[in-house]
C-alpha cells in the first residue's frame, strides 16, 4: 500500500494518481509511511459543517431563547378560543365561551415549551381573544 503525500489516502501500488485527491502518485515514496490526515473533507464532514455553530452564536441563541416568548402559542390559542366559541354558540350559547376558553388553555399548557411562561401566555390569550371578539362584533 502507498499513501498519498498530499492527502494521506491509501492507494494501490500501481495507481498513477491518488484515488481521493487526484494528485500524481509519482511524488509518493516507495516506503509506506503513516498516513497524514485527509485535507479533503468527506461527505459526512461537509454535511455536518452546516449544523455546527460557533460558540458565541450558540451562547447568543441560548440567551435569546431565555428572553424569547412563544407568540405562536398565544395567537393559536386565541384563534382556538374565538373559533370554538363561535361554533359552540350554536349548540350551547350559555357555556360556549367557557368551554372554548378551557380548550384554549389546555392547548396552551400542552404547546408551551417553557412552562414558566404559561402564567403570562394564558392572560395574553384571553386578551387577544377579547380583542378578536370585539373586532368581529363590529
Short mmCIF file of N, CA, C and O in Angstrom, two decimals:
data_model
loop_
_atom_site.label_atom_id
_atom_site.label_comp_id
_atom_site.label_asym_id
_atom_site.label_seq_id
_atom_site.Cartn_x
_atom_site.Cartn_y
_atom_site.Cartn_z
N UNK A 1 0.83 -1.19 0.00
CA UNK A 1 0.00 0.00 0.00
C UNK A 1 0.87 1.25 0.00
O UNK A 1 1.88 1.31 0.68
N UNK A 2 0.43 2.22 -0.75
CA UNK A 2 1.13 3.51 -0.80
C UNK A 2 0.17 4.58 -0.30
O UNK A 2 -1.04 4.50 -0.52
N UNK A 3 0.74 5.55 0.36
CA UNK A 3 -0.05 6.66 0.87
C UNK A 3 0.25 7.91 0.07
O UNK A 3 1.40 8.18 -0.29
N UNK A 4 -0.79 8.68 -0.21
CA UNK A 4 -0.61 9.94 -0.94
C UNK A 4 0.07 10.95 -0.03
O UNK A 4 -0.30 11.10 1.14
N UNK A 5 1.04 11.66 -0.59
CA UNK A 5 1.75 12.67 0.21
C UNK A 5 0.91 13.93 0.39
O UNK A 5 1.19 14.74 1.26
N UNK A 6 -0.12 14.09 -0.43
CA UNK A 6 -0.95 15.29 -0.34
C UNK A 6 -2.07 15.12 0.68
O UNK A 6 -2.25 15.96 1.55
N UNK A 7 -2.82 14.00 0.60
CA UNK A 7 -3.98 13.84 1.47
C UNK A 7 -3.89 12.66 2.43
O UNK A 7 -4.68 12.55 3.35
N UNK A 8 -2.94 11.75 2.22
CA UNK A 8 -2.78 10.63 3.14
C UNK A 8 -3.66 9.43 2.83
O UNK A 8 -3.71 8.49 3.61
N UNK A 9 -4.34 9.42 1.71
CA UNK A 9 -5.24 8.33 1.34
C UNK A 9 -4.44 7.08 0.96
O UNK A 9 -3.41 7.17 0.32
N UNK A 10 -4.96 5.91 1.37
CA UNK A 10 -4.34 4.65 0.95
C UNK A 10 -4.65 4.42 -0.53
O UNK A 10 -5.78 4.60 -0.96
N UNK A 11 -3.65 4.04 -1.28
CA UNK A 11 -3.81 3.76 -2.70
C UNK A 11 -3.11 2.45 -3.02
O UNK A 11 -2.18 2.03 -2.33
N UNK A 12 -3.56 1.82 -4.09
CA UNK A 12 -2.90 0.60 -4.55
C UNK A 12 -1.53 0.96 -5.12
O UNK A 12 -1.30 2.07 -5.56
N UNK A 13 -0.63 -0.03 -5.13
CA UNK A 13 0.74 0.20 -5.58
C UNK A 13 0.82 0.70 -7.02
O UNK A 13 1.61 1.55 -7.33
N UNK A 14 -0.04 0.22 -7.91
CA UNK A 14 0.07 0.58 -9.31
C UNK A 14 -0.62 1.88 -9.70
O UNK A 14 -0.54 2.30 -10.85
N UNK A 15 -1.31 2.52 -8.79
CA UNK A 15 -2.04 3.75 -9.14
C UNK A 15 -1.08 4.87 -9.52
O UNK A 15 -0.05 5.08 -8.89
N UNK A 16 -1.46 5.57 -10.59
CA UNK A 16 -0.66 6.71 -11.01
C UNK A 16 -1.12 8.00 -10.35
O UNK A 16 -0.37 8.95 -10.23
N UNK A 17 -2.42 8.03 -9.95
CA UNK A 17 -3.00 9.21 -9.31
C UNK A 17 -3.71 8.78 -8.03
O UNK A 17 -4.21 7.66 -7.93
N UNK A 18 -3.77 9.66 -7.08
CA UNK A 18 -4.44 9.38 -5.81
C UNK A 18 -5.94 9.24 -6.07
O UNK A 18 -6.54 10.03 -6.79
N UNK A 19 -6.56 8.23 -5.45
CA UNK A 19 -7.98 8.00 -5.65
C UNK A 19 -8.84 9.00 -4.87
O UNK A 19 -10.02 9.14 -5.14
N UNK A 20 -8.24 9.75 -3.95
CA UNK A 20 -9.01 10.71 -3.16
C UNK A 20 -8.86 12.14 -3.70
O UNK A 20 -9.85 12.81 -3.94
N UNK A 21 -7.63 12.59 -3.91
CA UNK A 21 -7.43 13.99 -4.29
C UNK A 21 -6.97 14.17 -5.74
O UNK A 21 -6.98 15.28 -6.25
N UNK A 22 -6.54 13.10 -6.42
CA UNK A 22 -6.14 13.20 -7.82
C UNK A 22 -4.70 13.63 -8.04
O UNK A 22 -4.29 13.81 -9.19
N UNK A 23 -3.93 13.81 -6.99
CA UNK A 23 -2.52 14.18 -7.13
C UNK A 23 -1.75 13.03 -7.77
O UNK A 23 -2.07 11.86 -7.55
N UNK A 24 -0.73 13.35 -8.58
CA UNK A 24 0.10 12.28 -9.15
C UNK A 24 0.79 11.49 -8.03
O UNK A 24 1.29 12.06 -7.07
N UNK A 25 0.78 10.18 -8.18
CA UNK A 25 1.38 9.32 -7.16
C UNK A 25 2.89 9.20 -7.34
O UNK A 25 3.54 8.52 -6.58
N UNK A 26 3.46 9.88 -8.32
CA UNK A 26 4.91 9.83 -8.53
C UNK A 26 5.64 10.46 -7.36
O UNK A 26 6.78 10.12 -7.07
N UNK A 27 4.97 11.38 -6.66
CA UNK A 27 5.61 12.05 -5.54
C UNK A 27 5.57 11.22 -4.27
O UNK A 27 6.03 11.65 -3.24
N UNK A 28 5.03 10.00 -4.36
CA UNK A 28 4.91 9.14 -3.19
C UNK A 28 6.19 8.34 -3.05
O UNK A 28 6.71 7.78 -4.00
N UNK A 29 6.67 8.27 -1.84
CA UNK A 29 7.87 7.46 -1.61
C UNK A 29 7.50 5.99 -1.65
O UNK A 29 6.36 5.61 -1.40
N UNK A 30 8.46 5.13 -1.93
CA UNK A 30 8.21 3.70 -2.05
C UNK A 30 7.90 3.07 -0.70
O UNK A 30 7.15 2.13 -0.60
N UNK A 31 8.48 3.60 0.36
CA UNK A 31 8.26 3.03 1.67
C UNK A 31 6.95 3.57 2.24
O UNK A 31 6.71 4.77 2.20
N UNK A 32 6.09 2.67 2.74
CA UNK A 32 4.85 3.17 3.30
C UNK A 32 5.12 3.96 4.58
O UNK A 32 5.93 3.56 5.41
N UNK A 33 4.48 5.08 4.67
CA UNK A 33 4.62 5.90 5.87
C UNK A 33 3.27 6.04 6.54
O UNK A 33 2.26 5.58 6.02
N UNK A 34 3.27 6.67 7.68
CA UNK A 34 2.00 6.89 8.34
C UNK A 34 1.17 7.84 7.49
O UNK A 34 1.69 8.81 6.96
N UNK A 35 -0.13 7.57 7.37
CA UNK A 35 -0.97 8.48 6.57
C UNK A 35 -1.16 9.80 7.30
O UNK A 35 -1.26 9.83 8.52
N UNK A 36 -1.17 10.87 6.53
CA UNK A 36 -1.48 12.16 7.12
C UNK A 36 -2.99 12.36 7.08
O UNK A 36 -3.69 11.71 6.30
N UNK A 37 -3.46 13.23 7.92
CA UNK A 37 -4.90 13.47 7.97
C UNK A 37 -5.36 14.04 6.63
O UNK A 37 -4.72 14.91 6.05
N UNK A 38 -6.49 13.56 6.17
CA UNK A 38 -7.01 13.99 4.87
C UNK A 38 -7.37 15.47 4.90
O UNK A 38 -8.01 15.95 5.81
N UNK A 39 -6.93 16.18 3.86
CA UNK A 39 -7.27 17.59 3.76
C UNK A 39 -8.59 17.78 3.03
O UNK A 39 -9.17 18.85 3.07
N UNK A 40 -9.03 16.75 2.33
CA UNK A 40 -10.32 16.81 1.63
C UNK A 40 -11.37 16.26 2.57
O UNK A 40 -11.25 15.16 3.08
N UNK A 41 -12.41 17.04 2.79
CA UNK A 41 -13.44 16.63 3.73
C UNK A 41 -14.32 15.55 3.09
O UNK A 41 -14.62 15.60 1.91
N UNK A 42 -14.70 14.60 3.91
CA UNK A 42 -15.61 13.57 3.42
C UNK A 42 -17.01 14.15 3.33
O UNK A 42 -17.28 15.25 3.79
N UNK A 43 -17.93 13.38 2.76
CA UNK A 43 -19.31 13.84 2.63
C UNK A 43 -19.94 14.07 3.99
O UNK A 43 -20.70 15.00 4.19
N UNK A 44 -19.62 13.22 4.96
CA UNK A 44 -20.18 13.38 6.29
C UNK A 44 -19.69 14.67 6.93
O UNK A 44 -20.46 15.38 7.56
N UNK A 45 -18.40 14.99 6.77
CA UNK A 45 -17.86 16.21 7.34
C UNK A 45 -18.51 17.43 6.72
O UNK A 45 -18.86 18.38 7.40
N UNK A 46 -18.67 17.43 5.39
CA UNK A 46 -19.26 18.59 4.74
C UNK A 46 -20.74 18.70 5.09
O UNK A 46 -21.28 19.79 5.15
N UNK A 47 -21.40 17.57 5.35
CA UNK A 47 -22.80 17.62 5.76
C UNK A 47 -22.93 18.18 7.17
O UNK A 47 -23.81 18.97 7.45
N UNK A 48 -22.02 17.80 8.06
CA UNK A 48 -22.09 18.24 9.45
C UNK A 48 -21.66 19.68 9.64
O UNK A 48 -22.00 20.28 10.64
N UNK A 49 -20.91 20.26 8.69
CA UNK A 49 -20.44 21.61 8.88
C UNK A 49 -21.58 22.62 8.87
O UNK A 49 -21.48 23.68 9.45
N UNK A 50 -22.70 22.28 8.23
CA UNK A 50 -23.83 23.19 8.21
C UNK A 50 -24.54 23.23 9.56
O UNK A 50 -25.23 24.17 9.87
N UNK A 51 -24.38 22.19 10.36
CA UNK A 51 -25.06 22.12 11.64
C UNK A 51 -24.17 22.56 12.79
O UNK A 51 -24.63 22.68 13.90
N UNK A 52 -22.91 22.78 12.52
CA UNK A 52 -22.01 23.23 13.57
C UNK A 52 -22.16 24.74 13.73
O UNK A 52 -22.32 25.47 12.77
N UNK A 53 -22.12 25.20 14.97
CA UNK A 53 -22.25 26.61 15.23
C UNK A 53 -21.02 27.11 15.95
O UNK A 53 -20.34 26.36 16.64
N UNK A 54 -20.77 28.37 15.81
CA UNK A 54 -19.71 28.98 16.59
C UNK A 54 -20.19 29.11 18.03
O UNK A 54 -21.36 29.36 18.27
N UNK A 55 -19.29 28.95 18.98
CA UNK A 55 -19.70 29.03 20.38
C UNK A 55 -20.39 30.34 20.74
O UNK A 55 -21.32 30.37 21.51
N UNK A 56 -19.93 31.45 20.17
CA UNK A 56 -20.53 32.73 20.51
C UNK A 56 -21.97 32.81 20.03
O UNK A 56 -22.83 33.32 20.72
N UNK A 57 -22.25 32.30 18.82
CA UNK A 57 -23.62 32.35 18.33
C UNK A 57 -24.51 31.40 19.11
O UNK A 57 -25.68 31.67 19.31
N UNK A 58 -23.96 30.28 19.57
CA UNK A 58 -24.75 29.35 20.38
C UNK A 58 -25.12 30.01 21.71
O UNK A 58 -26.23 29.90 22.18
N UNK A 59 -24.18 30.74 22.30
CA UNK A 59 -24.46 31.42 23.56
C UNK A 59 -25.52 32.50 23.34
O UNK A 59 -26.44 32.65 24.14
N UNK A 60 -25.40 33.25 22.24
CA UNK A 60 -26.40 34.28 21.94
C UNK A 60 -27.77 33.67 21.71
O UNK A 60 -28.78 34.23 22.12
N UNK A 61 -27.81 32.52 21.04
CA UNK A 61 -29.09 31.86 20.79
C UNK A 61 -29.72 31.38 22.09
O UNK A 61 -30.92 31.49 22.28
N UNK A 62 -28.90 30.85 23.01
CA UNK A 62 -29.43 30.42 24.30
C UNK A 62 -29.98 31.60 25.08
O UNK A 62 -31.02 31.50 25.72
N UNK A 63 -29.29 32.73 25.03
CA UNK A 63 -29.79 33.92 25.71
C UNK A 63 -31.08 34.41 25.06
O UNK A 63 -32.00 34.84 25.75
N UNK A 64 -31.16 34.32 23.74
CA UNK A 64 -32.38 34.73 23.05
C UNK A 64 -33.54 33.82 23.42
O UNK A 64 -34.68 34.27 23.54
N UNK A 65 -33.28 32.53 23.59
CA UNK A 65 -34.34 31.61 23.99
C UNK A 65 -34.84 31.91 25.39
O UNK A 65 -36.01 31.74 25.69
N UNK A 66 -33.94 32.36 26.28
CA UNK A 66 -34.37 32.72 27.61
C UNK A 66 -35.27 33.95 27.58
O UNK A 66 -36.22 34.05 28.34
N UNK A 67 -35.00 34.88 26.68
CA UNK A 67 -35.75 36.11 26.59
C UNK A 67 -36.99 35.93 25.71
O UNK A 67 -38.01 36.58 25.92
N UNK A 68 -36.92 35.03 24.75
CA UNK A 68 -37.98 34.91 23.76
C UNK A 68 -39.30 34.50 24.38
O UNK A 68 -39.36 33.96 25.48
N UNK A 69 -40.34 34.75 23.65
CA UNK A 69 -41.68 34.48 24.12
C UNK A 69 -42.39 33.70 23.02
O UNK A 69 -42.18 33.95 21.84
N UNK A 70 -43.24 32.80 23.39
CA UNK A 70 -43.91 31.93 22.42
C UNK A 70 -45.20 32.57 21.92
O UNK A 70 -46.30 32.22 22.34
N UNK A 71 -45.04 33.52 21.01
CA UNK A 71 -46.20 34.22 20.47
C UNK A 71 -47.07 33.30 19.63
O UNK A 71 -48.27 33.53 19.52
N UNK A 72 -46.47 32.28 19.05
CA UNK A 72 -47.28 31.37 18.24
C UNK A 72 -48.32 30.66 19.09
O UNK A 72 -49.45 30.44 18.64
N UNK A 73 -47.99 30.33 20.33
CA UNK A 73 -48.95 29.68 21.22
C UNK A 73 -50.07 30.65 21.58
O UNK A 73 -51.25 30.28 21.63
N UNK A 74 -49.73 31.92 21.80
CA UNK A 74 -50.74 32.93 22.13
C UNK A 74 -51.70 33.12 20.98
O UNK A 74 -52.93 33.13 21.16
N UNK A 75 -51.17 33.27 19.77
CA UNK A 75 -52.02 33.52 18.60
C UNK A 75 -52.92 32.33 18.30
O UNK A 75 -54.13 32.49 18.10
N UNK A 76 -52.36 31.13 18.30
CA UNK A 76 -53.16 29.94 18.01
C UNK A 76 -54.19 29.71 19.12
O UNK A 76 -55.34 29.36 18.85
N UNK A 77 -53.79 29.94 20.37
CA UNK A 77 -54.74 29.79 21.48
C UNK A 77 -55.91 30.75 21.36
O UNK A 77 -57.06 30.38 21.61
N UNK A 78 -55.64 32.01 20.99
CA UNK A 78 -56.71 32.99 20.81
C UNK A 78 -57.61 32.60 19.65
O UNK A 78 -58.85 32.73 19.74
N UNK A 79 -57.02 32.12 18.57
CA UNK A 79 -57.84 31.69 17.43
C UNK A 79 -58.71 30.48 17.80
O UNK A 79 -59.86 30.39 17.38
N UNK A 80 -58.14 29.56 18.56
CA UNK A 80 -58.92 28.41 19.02
C UNK A 80 -60.11 28.89 19.85
O UNK A 80 -61.24 28.44 19.66
N UNK A 81 -59.85 29.81 20.77
CA UNK A 81 -60.92 30.31 21.62
C UNK A 81 -62.02 30.97 20.80
O UNK A 81 -63.21 30.69 21.01
N UNK A 82 -61.67 31.80 19.84
CA UNK A 82 -62.67 32.51 19.04
C UNK A 82 -63.44 31.54 18.14
O UNK A 82 -64.68 31.58 18.08
N UNK A 83 -62.74 30.66 17.46
CA UNK A 83 -63.40 29.75 16.51
C UNK A 83 -64.27 28.74 17.23
O UNK A 83 -65.43 28.51 16.84
N UNK A 84 -63.76 28.13 18.30
CA UNK A 84 -64.54 27.12 19.02
C UNK A 84 -65.75 27.76 19.69
O UNK A 84 -66.84 27.19 19.70
N UNK A 85 -65.57 28.97 20.25
CA UNK A 85 -66.73 29.62 20.87
C UNK A 85 -67.77 30.00 19.81
O UNK A 85 -68.97 29.96 20.07
N UNK A 86 -67.32 30.36 18.61
CA UNK A 86 -68.27 30.66 17.53
C UNK A 86 -69.05 29.42 17.11
O UNK A 86 -70.25 29.50 16.83
N UNK A 87 -68.40 28.28 17.09
CA UNK A 87 -69.08 27.03 16.74
C UNK A 87 -70.02 26.61 17.86
O UNK A 87 -71.16 26.21 17.62
N UNK A 88 -69.53 26.69 19.11
CA UNK A 88 -70.36 26.27 20.25
C UNK A 88 -71.51 27.24 20.53
O UNK A 88 -72.45 26.88 21.25
N UNK A 89 -71.44 28.43 19.99
CA UNK A 89 -72.52 29.40 20.18
C UNK A 89 -73.84 28.86 19.63
O UNK A 89 -74.91 29.15 20.18
N UNK A 90 -73.80 28.04 18.62
CA UNK A 90 -75.00 27.45 18.03
C UNK A 90 -75.54 26.30 18.90
O UNK A 90 -76.74 26.05 18.92
N UNK A 91 -74.63 25.61 19.59
CA UNK A 91 -75.03 24.42 20.35
C UNK A 91 -75.34 24.77 21.81
O UNK A 91 -76.42 24.46 22.32
N UNK A 92 -74.40 25.41 22.48
CA UNK A 92 -74.55 25.79 23.89
C UNK A 92 -74.25 27.27 24.05
O UNK A 92 -73.14 27.66 24.40
N UNK A 93 -75.20 28.13 23.82
CA UNK A 93 -74.91 29.56 23.83
C UNK A 93 -74.44 30.09 25.19
O UNK A 93 -73.65 31.03 25.25
N UNK A 94 -74.87 29.48 26.28
CA UNK A 94 -74.50 29.98 27.60
C UNK A 94 -73.06 29.61 27.96
O UNK A 94 -72.32 30.41 28.51
N UNK A 95 -72.65 28.40 27.62
CA UNK A 95 -71.33 27.89 28.03
C UNK A 95 -70.28 27.94 26.92
O UNK A 95 -69.17 27.42 27.11
N UNK A 96 -70.59 28.51 25.80
CA UNK A 96 -69.67 28.44 24.66
C UNK A 96 -68.31 29.06 24.96
O UNK A 96 -67.27 28.49 24.65
N UNK A 97 -68.29 30.24 25.57
CA UNK A 97 -67.03 30.92 25.84
C UNK A 97 -66.23 30.18 26.91
O UNK A 97 -65.00 30.07 26.83
N UNK A 98 -66.91 29.64 27.91
CA UNK A 98 -66.22 28.93 28.98
C UNK A 98 -65.57 27.65 28.45
O UNK A 98 -64.40 27.37 28.75
N UNK A 99 -66.29 26.89 27.65
CA UNK A 99 -65.74 25.65 27.08
C UNK A 99 -64.59 25.97 26.12
O UNK A 99 -63.54 25.31 26.14
N UNK A 100 -64.78 27.00 25.30
CA UNK A 100 -63.73 27.39 24.36
C UNK A 100 -62.48 27.87 25.10
O UNK A 100 -61.35 27.57 24.70
N UNK A 101 -62.67 28.61 26.20
CA UNK A 101 -61.52 29.07 26.99
C UNK A 101 -60.79 27.89 27.61
O UNK A 101 -59.55 27.87 27.66
N UNK A 102 -61.54 26.90 28.08
CA UNK A 102 -60.91 25.71 28.66
C UNK A 102 -60.09 24.96 27.61
O UNK A 102 -58.96 24.52 27.88
N UNK A 103 -60.61 24.85 26.40
CA UNK A 103 -59.89 24.17 25.32
C UNK A 103 -58.63 24.96 24.95
O UNK A 103 -57.55 24.39 24.75
N UNK A 104 -58.74 26.29 24.89
CA UNK A 104 -57.59 27.13 24.55
C UNK A 104 -56.52 27.04 25.64
O UNK A 104 -55.32 26.99 25.34
N UNK A 105 -56.93 27.00 26.89
CA UNK A 105 -55.96 26.89 27.99
C UNK A 105 -55.28 25.52 27.97
O UNK A 105 -54.06 25.42 28.18
N UNK A 106 -56.03 24.47 27.69
CA UNK A 106 -55.42 23.14 27.57
C UNK A 106 -54.42 23.10 26.43
O UNK A 106 -53.36 22.48 26.54
N UNK A 107 -54.78 23.75 25.32
CA UNK A 107 -53.83 23.83 24.21
C UNK A 107 -52.56 24.56 24.64
O UNK A 107 -51.45 24.13 24.35
N UNK A 108 -52.71 25.69 25.32
CA UNK A 108 -51.55 26.49 25.74
C UNK A 108 -50.66 25.70 26.68
O UNK A 108 -49.43 25.74 26.56
N UNK A 109 -51.26 24.95 27.59
CA UNK A 109 -50.46 24.16 28.53
C UNK A 109 -49.69 23.07 27.80
O UNK A 109 -48.52 22.81 28.08
N UNK A 110 -50.33 22.45 26.82
CA UNK A 110 -49.65 21.36 26.10
C UNK A 110 -48.63 21.86 25.08
O UNK A 110 -47.65 21.19 24.80
N UNK A 111 -48.85 23.04 24.50
CA UNK A 111 -47.97 23.52 23.43
C UNK A 111 -46.81 24.37 23.93
O UNK A 111 -45.83 24.54 23.20
N UNK A 112 -46.89 24.88 25.14
CA UNK A 112 -45.83 25.74 25.66
C UNK A 112 -44.60 24.90 25.99
O UNK A 112 -44.70 23.92 26.72
N UNK A 113 -43.46 25.30 25.46
CA UNK A 113 -42.23 24.56 25.72
C UNK A 113 -41.62 24.97 27.06
O UNK A 113 -41.10 24.14 27.78
N UNK A 114 -41.68 26.24 27.37
CA UNK A 114 -41.17 26.71 28.65
C UNK A 114 -42.35 26.94 29.56
O UNK A 114 -43.09 27.91 29.42
N UNK A 115 -42.55 26.02 30.48
CA UNK A 115 -43.75 26.04 31.33
C UNK A 115 -43.78 27.25 32.26
O UNK A 115 -44.82 27.61 32.77
N UNK A 116 -42.66 27.90 32.49
CA UNK A 116 -42.64 29.07 33.36
C UNK A 116 -43.39 30.25 32.74
O UNK A 116 -43.86 31.13 33.46
N UNK A 117 -43.53 30.27 31.43
CA UNK A 117 -44.21 31.38 30.77
C UNK A 117 -45.71 31.18 30.64
O UNK A 117 -46.39 32.05 30.12
N UNK A 118 -46.23 30.07 31.13
CA UNK A 118 -47.66 29.79 30.97
C UNK A 118 -48.52 30.81 31.70
O UNK A 118 -49.63 31.13 31.27
N UNK A 119 -48.01 31.36 32.81
CA UNK A 119 -48.77 32.35 33.57
C UNK A 119 -48.88 33.68 32.82
O UNK A 119 -49.74 34.49 33.14
N UNK A 120 -48.04 33.89 31.86
CA UNK A 120 -48.13 35.09 31.01
C UNK A 120 -48.93 34.78 29.75
O UNK A 120 -49.68 35.62 29.27
N UNK A 121 -48.80 33.57 29.25
CA UNK A 121 -49.44 33.20 27.99
C UNK A 121 -50.96 33.15 28.12
O UNK A 121 -51.69 33.66 27.25
N UNK A 122 -51.47 32.58 29.19
CA UNK A 122 -52.93 32.43 29.34
C UNK A 122 -53.63 33.79 29.37
O UNK A 122 -54.62 33.98 28.63
N UNK A 123 -53.20 34.77 30.17
CA UNK A 123 -53.89 36.07 30.11
C UNK A 123 -53.77 36.74 28.74
O UNK A 123 -54.71 37.39 28.28
N UNK A 124 -52.61 36.55 28.07
CA UNK A 124 -52.48 37.13 26.73
C UNK A 124 -53.44 36.48 25.74
O UNK A 124 -53.96 37.16 24.84
N UNK A 125 -53.67 35.19 25.88
CA UNK A 125 -54.65 34.51 25.02
C UNK A 125 -56.03 35.12 25.24
O UNK A 125 -56.75 35.41 24.27
N UNK A 126 -56.38 35.31 26.48
CA UNK A 126 -57.71 35.87 26.80
C UNK A 126 -57.85 37.30 26.29
O UNK A 126 -58.90 37.67 25.73
N UNK A 127 -56.81 38.10 26.44
CA UNK A 127 -56.86 39.49 25.96
C UNK A 127 -56.93 39.53 24.44
O UNK A 127 -57.72 40.29 23.85
N UNK A 128 -56.12 38.69 23.78
CA UNK A 128 -56.14 38.67 22.32
C UNK A 128 -57.48 38.16 21.79
O UNK A 128 -58.02 38.69 20.81
N UNK A 129 -58.05 37.15 22.45
CA UNK A 129 -59.35 36.64 22.04
C UNK A 129 -60.43 37.70 22.26
O UNK A 129 -61.34 37.85 21.42
N UNK A 130 -60.36 38.46 23.35
CA UNK A 130 -61.33 39.52 23.60
C UNK A 130 -61.25 40.58 22.53
O UNK A 130 -62.28 41.10 22.06
N UNK A 131 -60.04 40.92 22.09
CA UNK A 131 -59.90 41.91 21.02
C UNK A 131 -60.42 41.36 19.70
O UNK A 131 -61.00 42.10 18.90
N UNK A 132 -60.24 40.06 19.46
CA UNK A 132 -60.80 39.46 18.24
C UNK A 132 -62.33 39.42 18.29
O UNK A 132 -62.99 39.66 17.28
N UNK A 133 -62.88 39.13 19.48
CA UNK A 133 -64.34 39.17 19.63
C UNK A 133 -64.87 40.59 19.34
O UNK A 133 -65.88 40.75 18.66
N UNK A 134 -64.17 41.60 19.86
CA UNK A 134 -64.59 42.98 19.62
C UNK A 134 -64.48 43.34 18.15
O UNK A 134 -65.34 44.04 17.61
N UNK A 135 -63.45 42.84 17.49
CA UNK A 135 -63.27 43.13 16.08
C UNK A 135 -64.38 42.48 15.25
O UNK A 135 -64.93 43.10 14.34
N UNK A 136 -64.72 41.22 15.57
CA UNK A 136 -65.73 40.52 14.77
C UNK A 136 -67.16 40.97 15.09
O UNK A 136 -68.06 40.75 14.31
N UNK A 137 -67.36 41.60 16.24
CA UNK A 137 -68.71 42.01 16.59
C UNK A 137 -69.09 43.35 15.96
O UNK A 137 -70.24 43.76 16.02
N UNK A 138 -68.12 44.05 15.37
CA UNK A 138 -68.41 45.34 14.73
C UNK A 138 -69.24 45.20 13.50
O UNK A 138 -69.40 44.48 12.72
#
